[in-house]
Amino acid sequence: MILDVTRPEHVRALVERIDSDPHRRPLRALVNNAGISVNAPAEALPLDEWRRLFDVNLFGHIAVTQALLPFLHQSHGRIVNISSVGGKVALPTYGAYAGATFALEAVSDSLRRELAPHGVQVVVVEPGAVRTEMADRGAATANDLAGRMSPEHQQRYGGLVKAIVAHSLAFTRTGLPADKAGAIVAEAATARRPRTRYTIGRDAALLTRLARILPDRMLDRIVAASLRTYVPEEGAPVRLTGRP
Ligand SMILES: NC(=O)c1ccc[n+]([C@@H]2O[C@H](COP(=O)([O-])OP(=O)(O)OC[C@H]3O[C@@H](n4cnc5c(N)ncnc54)[C@H](OP(=O)(O)O)[C@@H]3O)[C@@H](O)[C@H]2O)c1
């Protein structure tokens, strides 16, 4: 069925559909997977775009979770929240995406602790690069938003947005095929004793670990170095660290 997670009437229709199914079996798992990618500097991203991203990537998941929890309580089922390595490390221009994803990580931790005594499990999946439509869609959105930036913002951030878009496209091209990622999501949804978190891809495993142990400034330098090769030669100047 068509389900826009930001539309309460769609979420209600989903509940009715499950409720009224004459062959209904227990609902074992909910996988919150919907997501959009927005790359724009925090200063230049209009507030309604911030809200749109949070509506899909965070509140949409919460809405569907609230709606389906009564079924999951009955079945002692499981919620799998698809997060991201962006829920552990926030690259420049990822303020909105990473903000919603960090929040999803925190909500998932809280929910896991609330629901464990009631027999409902909560699992987080943190993909790194996976070859899906996300990078192309994200690049189109980023370019569109960059085209709407003021001349001052263009001058300040134009080069950074180009570098991030090129980085994201290149990063995704080296990613895992979607079916491999899907197999890990299936494992998270069905394993008898699931872990609290699964990463997808070596990049995600490495980055989530580094984020835990490295000081912020060192992580800043690693992020800046990984973007440097994608900085356009001409056009807007790009400063990737605090140093002149
Ligand atoms: N690909 C990666 O490298 C990567 C890395 C880290 C995390 N992730 C996460 O993985 C999840 C899946 O992304 P993907 O890589 O498969 O990207 P994708 O190919 O762009 O797919 C995104 C999916 O989200 C759906 N969606 C978007 N807005 C929605 C809404 N309002 N209501 C319901 N569904 C909506 C889309 O449906 P339509 O096609 O109908 O628009 C599409 O099925 C996302 O949560 C993303 O943040 C992906």
XYZ file of N, CA and C and ligand atoms in Angstrom, residues 3-6 32-36 56-57 61 82-86 97 101 126-135 137 171-172, ligand 1:
144
model
N 2.366 4.378 1.448
C 2.554 4.861 2.815
C 3.565 5.996 2.811
N 3.049 7.215 2.921
C 3.933 8.351 3.187
C 3.944 8.505 4.696
N 5.108 8.268 5.299
C 5.153 8.215 6.769
C 4.882 9.572 7.412
N 4.874 10.628 6.607
C 4.592 11.956 7.173
C 3.098 12.268 7.143
N 11.802 0.481 10.088
C 11.665 1.901 9.722
C 12.821 2.276 8.803
N 12.528 2.336 7.505
C 13.592 2.477 6.509
C 13.520 3.777 5.722
N 12.357 4.444 5.735
C 12.195 5.637 4.889
C 13.279 6.657 5.209
N 13.795 7.285 4.180
C 14.802 8.309 4.436
C 15.038 9.175 3.222
N 15.315 10.443 3.480
C 15.739 11.331 2.396
C 17.074 11.953 2.792
N 10.387 13.277 7.795
C 10.520 11.939 7.190
C 11.442 11.068 8.046
N 12.669 11.568 8.317
C 13.720 10.700 8.852
C 13.612 10.442 10.356
N 9.215 7.943 11.472
C 9.499 6.656 12.127
C 8.769 6.560 13.458
N 16.444 1.945 10.756
C 17.579 2.124 9.846
C 18.149 3.528 10.082
N 19.315 3.537 10.672
C 20.003 4.786 10.981
C 21.054 5.006 9.903
N 22.243 5.390 10.283
C 23.306 5.650 9.307
C 24.596 5.877 10.059
N 25.705 5.741 9.341
C 26.968 6.174 9.919
C 26.891 7.679 10.199
N 25.982 8.357 9.477
C 25.703 9.778 9.729
C 25.002 10.010 11.057
N 20.519 16.067 8.108
C 20.472 14.596 8.011
C 21.067 13.964 9.274
N 19.403 11.869 12.368
C 19.885 10.491 12.548
C 20.485 10.298 13.943
N 23.118 0.516 11.107
C 23.880 1.711 10.701
C 24.638 1.434 9.408
N 24.019 1.756 8.265
C 24.739 1.536 6.996
C 25.810 2.601 6.776
N 26.905 2.158 6.132
C 27.828 3.105 5.494
C 27.315 3.273 4.077
N 28.225 3.188 3.104
C 27.789 3.372 1.714
C 27.078 2.121 1.197
N 25.883 2.320 0.648
C 25.128 1.226 0.007
C 24.654 1.752 -1.344
N 24.799 0.905 -2.383
C 24.459 1.376 -3.738
C 22.944 1.363 -3.945
N 22.333 2.516 -3.690
C 20.891 2.680 -3.899
C 20.694 3.997 -4.653
N 19.447 4.443 -4.685
C 19.177 5.707 -5.385
C 19.487 6.928 -4.532
N 19.840 6.666 -3.267
C 19.958 7.800 -2.337
C 20.975 8.858 -2.788
N 22.141 8.437 -3.263
C 23.177 9.419 -3.595
C 22.719 10.308 -4.762
N 19.619 10.915 -5.759
C 18.528 11.780 -5.290
C 19.084 12.905 -4.419
N 31.625 7.952 -2.801
C 31.522 7.088 -1.613
C 30.480 5.992 -1.868
N 29.324 6.401 -2.432
C 28.249 5.428 -2.643
C 28.622 4.417 -3.725
N 22.341 4.249 0.628
C 23.183 4.576 1.582
O 24.399 4.691 1.328
C 22.702 4.800 2.998
C 23.667 5.067 3.974
C 23.251 5.270 5.270
C 21.919 5.187 5.604
N 20.992 4.925 4.633
C 19.600 4.865 5.060
O 18.971 3.739 4.486
C 17.564 3.993 4.340
C 17.147 3.596 2.947
O 17.743 4.494 2.017
P 18.194 4.045 0.550
O 19.669 4.066 0.508
O 17.474 2.804 0.134
O 17.703 5.327 -0.267
P 16.688 5.449 -1.477
O 17.050 4.496 -2.560
O 16.654 6.913 -1.808
O 15.324 4.987 -0.803
C 14.700 5.773 0.165
C 13.377 5.135 0.461
O 12.687 5.948 1.423
C 11.365 6.122 0.942
N 10.779 7.374 1.423
C 11.212 8.638 1.280
N 10.355 9.503 1.849
C 9.346 8.754 2.365
C 8.141 9.056 3.061
N 7.794 10.327 3.351
N 7.330 8.036 3.421
C 7.651 6.755 3.132
N 8.758 6.402 2.464
C 9.598 7.397 2.078
C 11.494 6.151 -0.570
O 10.251 5.880 -1.160
P 9.959 6.387 -2.676
O 10.922 5.652 -3.550
O 8.541 6.030 -2.868
O 10.233 7.864 -2.663
C 12.494 5.028 -0.788
O 11.864 3.778 -0.773
C 17.377 5.488 4.645
O 16.840 5.615 5.942
C 18.782 6.055 4.588
O 18.954 7.184 5.419
C 21.353 4.726 3.343
